Tab-separated table of C-alpha atoms and ligand atoms in Angstrom:
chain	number	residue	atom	x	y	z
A	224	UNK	CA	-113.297	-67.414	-145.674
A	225	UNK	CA	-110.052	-65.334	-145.951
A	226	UNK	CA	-110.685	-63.078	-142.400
A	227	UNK	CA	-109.387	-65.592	-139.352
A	228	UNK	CA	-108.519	-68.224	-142.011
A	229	UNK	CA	-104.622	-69.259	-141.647
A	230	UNK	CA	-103.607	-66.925	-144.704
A	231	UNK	CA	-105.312	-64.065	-143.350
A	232	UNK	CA	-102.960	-64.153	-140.276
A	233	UNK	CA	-100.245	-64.918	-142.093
A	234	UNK	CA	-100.361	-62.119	-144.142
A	235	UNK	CA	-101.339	-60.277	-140.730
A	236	UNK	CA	-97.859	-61.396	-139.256
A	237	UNK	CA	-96.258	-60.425	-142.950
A	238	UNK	CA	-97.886	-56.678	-142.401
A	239	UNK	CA	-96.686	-56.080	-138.656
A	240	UNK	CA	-93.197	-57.334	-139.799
A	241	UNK	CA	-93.224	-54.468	-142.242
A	242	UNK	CA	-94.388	-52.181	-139.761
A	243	UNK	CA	-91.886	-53.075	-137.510
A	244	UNK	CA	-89.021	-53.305	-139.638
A	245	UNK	CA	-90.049	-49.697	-140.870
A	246	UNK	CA	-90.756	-48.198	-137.627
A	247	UNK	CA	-87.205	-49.834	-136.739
A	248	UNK	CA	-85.654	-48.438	-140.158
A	249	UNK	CA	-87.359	-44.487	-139.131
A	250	UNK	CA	-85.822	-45.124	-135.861
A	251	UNK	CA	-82.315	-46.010	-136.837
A	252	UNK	CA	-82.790	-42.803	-139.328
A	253	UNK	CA	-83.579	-40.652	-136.350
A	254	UNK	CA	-80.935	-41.944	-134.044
A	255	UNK	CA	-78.362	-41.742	-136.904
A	256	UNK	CA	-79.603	-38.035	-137.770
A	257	UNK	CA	-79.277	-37.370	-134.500
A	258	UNK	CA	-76.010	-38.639	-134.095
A	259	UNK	CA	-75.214	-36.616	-137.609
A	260	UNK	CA	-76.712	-33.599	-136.300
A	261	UNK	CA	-74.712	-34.187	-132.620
A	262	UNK	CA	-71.548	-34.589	-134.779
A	263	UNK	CA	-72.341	-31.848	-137.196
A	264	UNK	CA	-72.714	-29.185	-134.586
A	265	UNK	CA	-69.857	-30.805	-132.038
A	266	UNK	CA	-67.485	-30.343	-135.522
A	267	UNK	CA	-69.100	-26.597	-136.262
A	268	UNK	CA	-68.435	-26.148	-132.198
A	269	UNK	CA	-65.424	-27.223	-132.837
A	270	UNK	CA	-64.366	-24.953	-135.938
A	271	UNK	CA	-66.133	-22.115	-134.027
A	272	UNK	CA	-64.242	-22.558	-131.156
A	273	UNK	CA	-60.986	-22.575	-133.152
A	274	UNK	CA	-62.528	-19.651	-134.691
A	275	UNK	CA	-63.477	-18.070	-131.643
A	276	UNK	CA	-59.952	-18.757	-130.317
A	277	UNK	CA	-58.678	-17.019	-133.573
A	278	UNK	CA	-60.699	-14.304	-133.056
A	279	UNK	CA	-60.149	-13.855	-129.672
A	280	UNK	CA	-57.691	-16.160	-128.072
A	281	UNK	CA	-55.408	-15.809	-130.638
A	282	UNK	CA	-54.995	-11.877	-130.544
A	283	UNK	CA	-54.344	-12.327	-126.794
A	284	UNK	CA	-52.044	-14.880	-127.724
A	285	UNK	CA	-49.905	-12.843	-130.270
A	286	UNK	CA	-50.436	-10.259	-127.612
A	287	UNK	CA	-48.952	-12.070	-125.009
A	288	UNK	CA	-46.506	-13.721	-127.784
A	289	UNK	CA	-45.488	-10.084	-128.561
A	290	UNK	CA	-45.227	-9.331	-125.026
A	291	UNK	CA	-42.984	-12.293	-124.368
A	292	UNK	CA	-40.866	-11.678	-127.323
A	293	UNK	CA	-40.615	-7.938	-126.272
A	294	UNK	CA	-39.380	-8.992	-123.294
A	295	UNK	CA	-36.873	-11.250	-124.193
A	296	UNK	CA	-35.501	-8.759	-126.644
A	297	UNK	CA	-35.153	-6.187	-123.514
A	298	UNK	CA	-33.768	-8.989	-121.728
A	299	UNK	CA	-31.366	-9.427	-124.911
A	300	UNK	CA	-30.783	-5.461	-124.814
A	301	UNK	CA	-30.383	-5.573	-121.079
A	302	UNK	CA	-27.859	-8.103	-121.614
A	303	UNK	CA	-26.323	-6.539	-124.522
A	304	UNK	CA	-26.126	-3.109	-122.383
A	305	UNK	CA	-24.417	-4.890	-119.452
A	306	UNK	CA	-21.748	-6.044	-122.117
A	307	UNK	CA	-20.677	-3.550	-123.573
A	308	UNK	CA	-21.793	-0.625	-121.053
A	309	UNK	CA	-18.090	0.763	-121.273
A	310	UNK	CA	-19.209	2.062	-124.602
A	311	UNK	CA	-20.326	4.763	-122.945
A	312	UNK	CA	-17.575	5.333	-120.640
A	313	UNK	CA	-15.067	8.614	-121.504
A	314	UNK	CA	-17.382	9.780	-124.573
A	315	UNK	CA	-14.394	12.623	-125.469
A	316	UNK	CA	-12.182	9.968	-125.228
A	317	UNK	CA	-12.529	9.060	-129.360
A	318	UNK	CA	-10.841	9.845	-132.638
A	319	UNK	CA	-11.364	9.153	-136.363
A	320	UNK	CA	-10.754	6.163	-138.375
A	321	UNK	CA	-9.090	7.268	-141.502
A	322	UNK	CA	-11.134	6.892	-145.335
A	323	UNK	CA	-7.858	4.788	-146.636
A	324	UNK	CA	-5.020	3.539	-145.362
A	325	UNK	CA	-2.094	3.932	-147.014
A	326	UNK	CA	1.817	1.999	-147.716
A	327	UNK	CA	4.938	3.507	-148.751
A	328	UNK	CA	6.609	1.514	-150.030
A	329	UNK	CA	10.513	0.461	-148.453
A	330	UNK	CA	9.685	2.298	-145.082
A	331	UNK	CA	10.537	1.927	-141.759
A	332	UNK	CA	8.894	3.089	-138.875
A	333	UNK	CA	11.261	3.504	-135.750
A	334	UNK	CA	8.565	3.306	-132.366
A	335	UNK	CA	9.697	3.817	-129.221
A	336	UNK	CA	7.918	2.570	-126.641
A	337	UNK	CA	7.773	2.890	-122.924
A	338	UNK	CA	9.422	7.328	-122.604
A	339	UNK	CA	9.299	9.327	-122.065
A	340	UNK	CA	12.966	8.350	-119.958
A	341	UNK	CA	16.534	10.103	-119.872
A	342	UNK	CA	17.462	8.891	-122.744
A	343	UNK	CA	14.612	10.478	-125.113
A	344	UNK	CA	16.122	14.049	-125.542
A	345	UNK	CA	19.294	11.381	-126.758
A	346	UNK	CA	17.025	10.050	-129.109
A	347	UNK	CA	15.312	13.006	-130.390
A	348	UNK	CA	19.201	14.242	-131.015
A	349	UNK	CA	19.804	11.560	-133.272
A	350	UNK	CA	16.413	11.477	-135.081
A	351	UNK	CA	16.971	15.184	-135.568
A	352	UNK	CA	20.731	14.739	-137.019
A	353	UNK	CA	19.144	12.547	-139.104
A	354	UNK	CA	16.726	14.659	-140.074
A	355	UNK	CA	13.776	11.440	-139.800
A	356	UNK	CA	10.787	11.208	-137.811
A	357	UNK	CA	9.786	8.655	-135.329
A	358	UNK	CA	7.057	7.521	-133.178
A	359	UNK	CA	6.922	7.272	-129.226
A	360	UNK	CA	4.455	5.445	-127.160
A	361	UNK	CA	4.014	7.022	-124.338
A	362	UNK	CA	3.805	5.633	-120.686
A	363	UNK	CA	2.369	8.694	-118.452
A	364	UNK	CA	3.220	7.189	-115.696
A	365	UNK	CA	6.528	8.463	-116.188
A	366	UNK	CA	7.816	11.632	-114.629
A	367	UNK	CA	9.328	13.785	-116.984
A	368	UNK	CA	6.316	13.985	-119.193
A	369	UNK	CA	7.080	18.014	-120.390
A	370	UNK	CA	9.654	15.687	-122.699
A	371	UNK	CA	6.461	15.164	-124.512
A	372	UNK	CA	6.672	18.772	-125.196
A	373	UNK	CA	9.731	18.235	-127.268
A	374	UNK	CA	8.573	15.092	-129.085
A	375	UNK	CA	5.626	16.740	-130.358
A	376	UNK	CA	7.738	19.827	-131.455
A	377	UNK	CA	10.198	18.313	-133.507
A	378	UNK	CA	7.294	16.788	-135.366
A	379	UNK	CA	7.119	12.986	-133.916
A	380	UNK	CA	4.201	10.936	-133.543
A	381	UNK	CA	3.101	10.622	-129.621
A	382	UNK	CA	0.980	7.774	-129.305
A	383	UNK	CA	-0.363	5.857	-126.450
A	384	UNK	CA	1.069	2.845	-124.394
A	385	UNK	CA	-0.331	2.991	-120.901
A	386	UNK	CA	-0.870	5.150	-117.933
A	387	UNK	CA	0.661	1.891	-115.271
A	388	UNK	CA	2.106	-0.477	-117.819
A	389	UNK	CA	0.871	-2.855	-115.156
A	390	UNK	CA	-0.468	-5.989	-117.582
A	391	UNK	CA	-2.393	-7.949	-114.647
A	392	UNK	CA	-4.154	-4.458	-114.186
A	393	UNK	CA	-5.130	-3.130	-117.700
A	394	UNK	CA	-5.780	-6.022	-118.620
A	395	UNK	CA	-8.125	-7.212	-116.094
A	396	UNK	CA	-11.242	-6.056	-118.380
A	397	UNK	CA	-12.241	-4.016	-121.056
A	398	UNK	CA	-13.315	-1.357	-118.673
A	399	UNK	CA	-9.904	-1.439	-116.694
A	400	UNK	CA	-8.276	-1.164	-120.207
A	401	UNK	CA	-10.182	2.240	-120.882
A	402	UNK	CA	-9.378	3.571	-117.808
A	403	UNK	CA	-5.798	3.212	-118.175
A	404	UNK	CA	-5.824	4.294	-121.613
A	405	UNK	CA	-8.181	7.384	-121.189
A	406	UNK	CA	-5.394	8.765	-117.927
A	407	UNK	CA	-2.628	8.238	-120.347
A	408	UNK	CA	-4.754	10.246	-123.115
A	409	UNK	CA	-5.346	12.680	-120.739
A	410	UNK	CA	-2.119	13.560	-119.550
A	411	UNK	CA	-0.619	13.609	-123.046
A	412	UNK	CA	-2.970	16.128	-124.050
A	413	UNK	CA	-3.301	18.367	-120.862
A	414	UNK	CA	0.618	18.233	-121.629
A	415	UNK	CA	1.093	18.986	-125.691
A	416	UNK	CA	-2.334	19.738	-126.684
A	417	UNK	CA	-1.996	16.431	-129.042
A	418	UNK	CA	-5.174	14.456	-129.322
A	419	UNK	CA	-3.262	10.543	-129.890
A	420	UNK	CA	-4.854	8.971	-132.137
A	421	UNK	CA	-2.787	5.772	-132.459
A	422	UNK	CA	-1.515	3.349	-129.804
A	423	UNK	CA	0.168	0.051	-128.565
A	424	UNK	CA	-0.623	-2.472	-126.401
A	425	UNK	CA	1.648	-3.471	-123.740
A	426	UNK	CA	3.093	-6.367	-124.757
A	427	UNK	CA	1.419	-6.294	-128.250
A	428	UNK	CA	-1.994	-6.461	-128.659
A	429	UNK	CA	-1.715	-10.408	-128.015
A	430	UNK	CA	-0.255	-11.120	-125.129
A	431	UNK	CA	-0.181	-13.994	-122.504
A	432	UNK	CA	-2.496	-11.236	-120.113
A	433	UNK	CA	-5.378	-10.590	-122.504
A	434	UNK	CA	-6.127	-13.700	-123.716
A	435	UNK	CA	-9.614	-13.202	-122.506
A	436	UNK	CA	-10.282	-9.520	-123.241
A	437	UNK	CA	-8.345	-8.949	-126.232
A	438	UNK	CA	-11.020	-8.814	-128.793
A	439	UNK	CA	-13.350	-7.190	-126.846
A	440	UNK	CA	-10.688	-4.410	-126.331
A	441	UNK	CA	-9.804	-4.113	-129.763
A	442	UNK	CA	-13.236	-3.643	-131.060
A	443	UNK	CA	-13.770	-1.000	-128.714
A	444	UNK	CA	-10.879	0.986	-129.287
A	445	UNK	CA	-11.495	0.694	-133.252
A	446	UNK	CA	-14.913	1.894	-132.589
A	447	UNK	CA	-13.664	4.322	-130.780
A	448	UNK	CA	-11.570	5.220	-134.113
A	449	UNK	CA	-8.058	4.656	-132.618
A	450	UNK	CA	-5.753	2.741	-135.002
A	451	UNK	CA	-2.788	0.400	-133.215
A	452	UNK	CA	-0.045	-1.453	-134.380
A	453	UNK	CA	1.802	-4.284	-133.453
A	454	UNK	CA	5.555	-4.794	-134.890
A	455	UNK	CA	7.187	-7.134	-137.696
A	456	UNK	CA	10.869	-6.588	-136.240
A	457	UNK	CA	12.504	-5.782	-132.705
A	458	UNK	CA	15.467	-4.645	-131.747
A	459	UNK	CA	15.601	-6.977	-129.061
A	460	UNK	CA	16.004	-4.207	-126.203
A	461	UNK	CA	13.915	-4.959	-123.697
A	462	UNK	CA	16.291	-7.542	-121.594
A	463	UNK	CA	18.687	-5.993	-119.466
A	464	UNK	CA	22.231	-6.329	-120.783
A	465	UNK	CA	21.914	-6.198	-124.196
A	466	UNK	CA	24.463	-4.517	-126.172
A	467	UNK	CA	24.611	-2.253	-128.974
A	468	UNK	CA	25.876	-5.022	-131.288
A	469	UNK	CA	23.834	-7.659	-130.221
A	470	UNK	CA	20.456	-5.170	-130.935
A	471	UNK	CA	22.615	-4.028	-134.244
A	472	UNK	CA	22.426	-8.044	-135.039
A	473	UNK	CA	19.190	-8.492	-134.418
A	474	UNK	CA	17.999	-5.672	-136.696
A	475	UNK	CA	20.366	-7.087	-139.287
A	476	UNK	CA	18.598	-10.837	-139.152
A	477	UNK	CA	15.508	-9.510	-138.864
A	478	UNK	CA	15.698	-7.585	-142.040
A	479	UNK	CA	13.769	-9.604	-144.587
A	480	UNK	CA	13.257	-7.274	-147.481
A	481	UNK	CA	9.887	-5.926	-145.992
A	482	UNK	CA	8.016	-2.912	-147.866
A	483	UNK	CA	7.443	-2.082	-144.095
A	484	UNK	CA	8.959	-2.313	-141.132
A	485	UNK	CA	7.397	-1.592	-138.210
A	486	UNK	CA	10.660	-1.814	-135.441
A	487	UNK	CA	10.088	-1.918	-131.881
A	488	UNK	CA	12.815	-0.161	-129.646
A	489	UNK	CA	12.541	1.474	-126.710
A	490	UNK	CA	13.075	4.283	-124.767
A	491	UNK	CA	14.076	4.097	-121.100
A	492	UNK	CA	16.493	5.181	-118.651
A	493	UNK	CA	18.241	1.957	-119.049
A	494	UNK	CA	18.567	0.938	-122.612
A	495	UNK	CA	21.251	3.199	-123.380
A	496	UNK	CA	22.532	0.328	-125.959
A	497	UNK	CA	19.502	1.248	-127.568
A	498	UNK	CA	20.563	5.005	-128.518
A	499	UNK	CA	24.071	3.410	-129.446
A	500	UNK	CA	22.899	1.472	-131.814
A	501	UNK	CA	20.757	3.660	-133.694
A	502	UNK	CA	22.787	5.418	-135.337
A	503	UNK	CA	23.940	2.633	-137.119
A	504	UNK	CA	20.644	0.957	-137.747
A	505	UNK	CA	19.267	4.190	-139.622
A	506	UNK	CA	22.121	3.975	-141.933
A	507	UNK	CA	21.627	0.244	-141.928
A	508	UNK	CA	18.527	0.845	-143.739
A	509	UNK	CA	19.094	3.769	-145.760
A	510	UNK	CA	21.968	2.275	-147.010
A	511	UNK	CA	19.338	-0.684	-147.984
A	512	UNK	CA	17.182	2.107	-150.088
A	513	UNK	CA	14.601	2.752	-147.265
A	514	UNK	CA	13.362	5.752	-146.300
A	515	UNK	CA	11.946	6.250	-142.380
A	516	UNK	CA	8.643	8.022	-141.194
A	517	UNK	CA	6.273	8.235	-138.657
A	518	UNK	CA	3.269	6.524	-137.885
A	519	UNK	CA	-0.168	8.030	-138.221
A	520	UNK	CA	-3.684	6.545	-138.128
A	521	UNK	CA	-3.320	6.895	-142.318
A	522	UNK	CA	-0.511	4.157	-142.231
A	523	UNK	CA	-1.901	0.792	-142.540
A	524	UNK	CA	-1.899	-1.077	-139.662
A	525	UNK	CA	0.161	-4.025	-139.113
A	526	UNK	CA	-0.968	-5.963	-136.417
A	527	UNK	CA	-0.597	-9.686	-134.554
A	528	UNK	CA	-2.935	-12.458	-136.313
A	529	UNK	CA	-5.355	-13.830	-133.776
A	530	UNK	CA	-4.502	-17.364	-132.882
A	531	UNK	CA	-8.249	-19.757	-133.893
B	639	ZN	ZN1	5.869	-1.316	-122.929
């Protein structure tokens, strides 16, 4: 008898062991579909959140990027405005930078600077008997500026130094600078009608007063189109007692052979060693084959190299 025999229940135990095992297999299916499914959508959830924040976090982002990055570039502007605000200070004050420069060759260039004084009309005498033109840079602080008159009528080159010729003043900032300068162009024009167009900084245009504000100034004034110059000999004139030979030597050892000589003299009440010796240091030079002229923005500039 196979029904309640010891195989039948056996086989009985076999059968619910299948069952089992299968209901336990559909079970771990379902859990791990589950699971699948759970991970499936939490990964689509996840791509359509990303999406969602590309679609519409993302645009507020860039938004708020652009907004940030607009603002920093006004910041950048504001800054950049606050620097270099003088740009906009004396707009008439400007001139034009020249196509080409140009060199003659074996020419001097005599600049005086610091007149008018007493002793220009002396000067212009001897330029005149010499029949060569010069350059002055002007101070308009000075008194006797209808001298400028005279300088521009015999054909010189007026060009600008300073209004004060105070160095701890100009040189205080770029804006002081432009001050000074745009009195001094003022004057020289409300005196001779002559726009300057070239100038020279007190004390050259390196100096132990603008270490800080040099470059700034020079950029400015060469955007502004005016042309300076520095000088590759001196006469030596500015201490008090020189003489006429001792300025006469100094030209002489300072005479290298140069295509161009830029001299500085000057012209004030006291330097009348200067006008002594000049005489002798224009035929110093012709006698050396050079011929002299006057600086204009078309000369090429010599100027100081800036110390790295
Ligand atoms: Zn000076």
């Amino acid at each position: 008898m196979y029904f309640g025999s010891v195989r039948f229940f056996k086989h009985l135990i076999y059968l619910l062991m299948i069952i089992v095992s299968l209901i336990a297999l559909y079970g771990a299916w379902y859990i791990g579909g589950l699971l699948l499914s759970n991970f499936y959508v939490s990964a689509q959830s996840g791509t359509d959140s990303i999406d969602d924040s590309a679609d519409n976090e993302m645009p507020e982002n860039n938004d708020n990027n652009i907004i940030i990055q607009d603002s920093d570039l006004l910041n950048e502007a504001a800054d950049i405005e606050s620097e270099v605000s003088y740009q906009s200070l004396y707009p008439e004050m400007r001139s034009e930078i020249p196509i080409q420069f140009r060199q003659k060759p074996k020419t001097v260039y005599l600049t005086f600077d610091d007149g008018p004084s007493d002793r220009t009309l002396e000067i212009l005498d001897i330029l005149n008997k010499n029949n060569i033109k010069a350059t002055f840079f002007i101070v308009s602080n000075n008194s006797n500026l209808d001298i400028l008159k005279c300088i521009a009528d015999e054909g010189h080159t007026i060009g600008i130094h300073s209004h004060s010729h105070k160095y701890n003043q100009i040189y205080d900032s770029v804006e002081a600078f432009l001050e000074d300068f745009n009195t001094c162009y003022n004057k020289i024009y409300e005196t001779t009608s002559v726009k300057p167009q070239v100038f020279r900084f007190p004390g050259g245009s390196i100096n132990a007063y603008n270490m800080g504000v040099y470059q700034d100034i020079i950029s400015e004034m060469l955007r502004r189109g005016f042309i300076y110059y520095d000088w590759n000999m001196s006469m030596g004139d500015a201490g008090k007692s020189i003489t006429k030979n001792k300025i006469i030597d100094n030209v002489k050892k300072g005479f290298a052979n140069q295509e161009s000589i830029i001299i500085l003299c000057h012209d004030n009440q006291n330097k009348t060693s200067t006008v002594e010796a000049l005489p002798e240091i224009i035929y110093f030079f012709q006698s050396q084959g050079y011929s002299f002229d006057k600086l204009d923005k078309s000369v090429e500039p010599l100027v100081f190299t800036y110390p790295y």
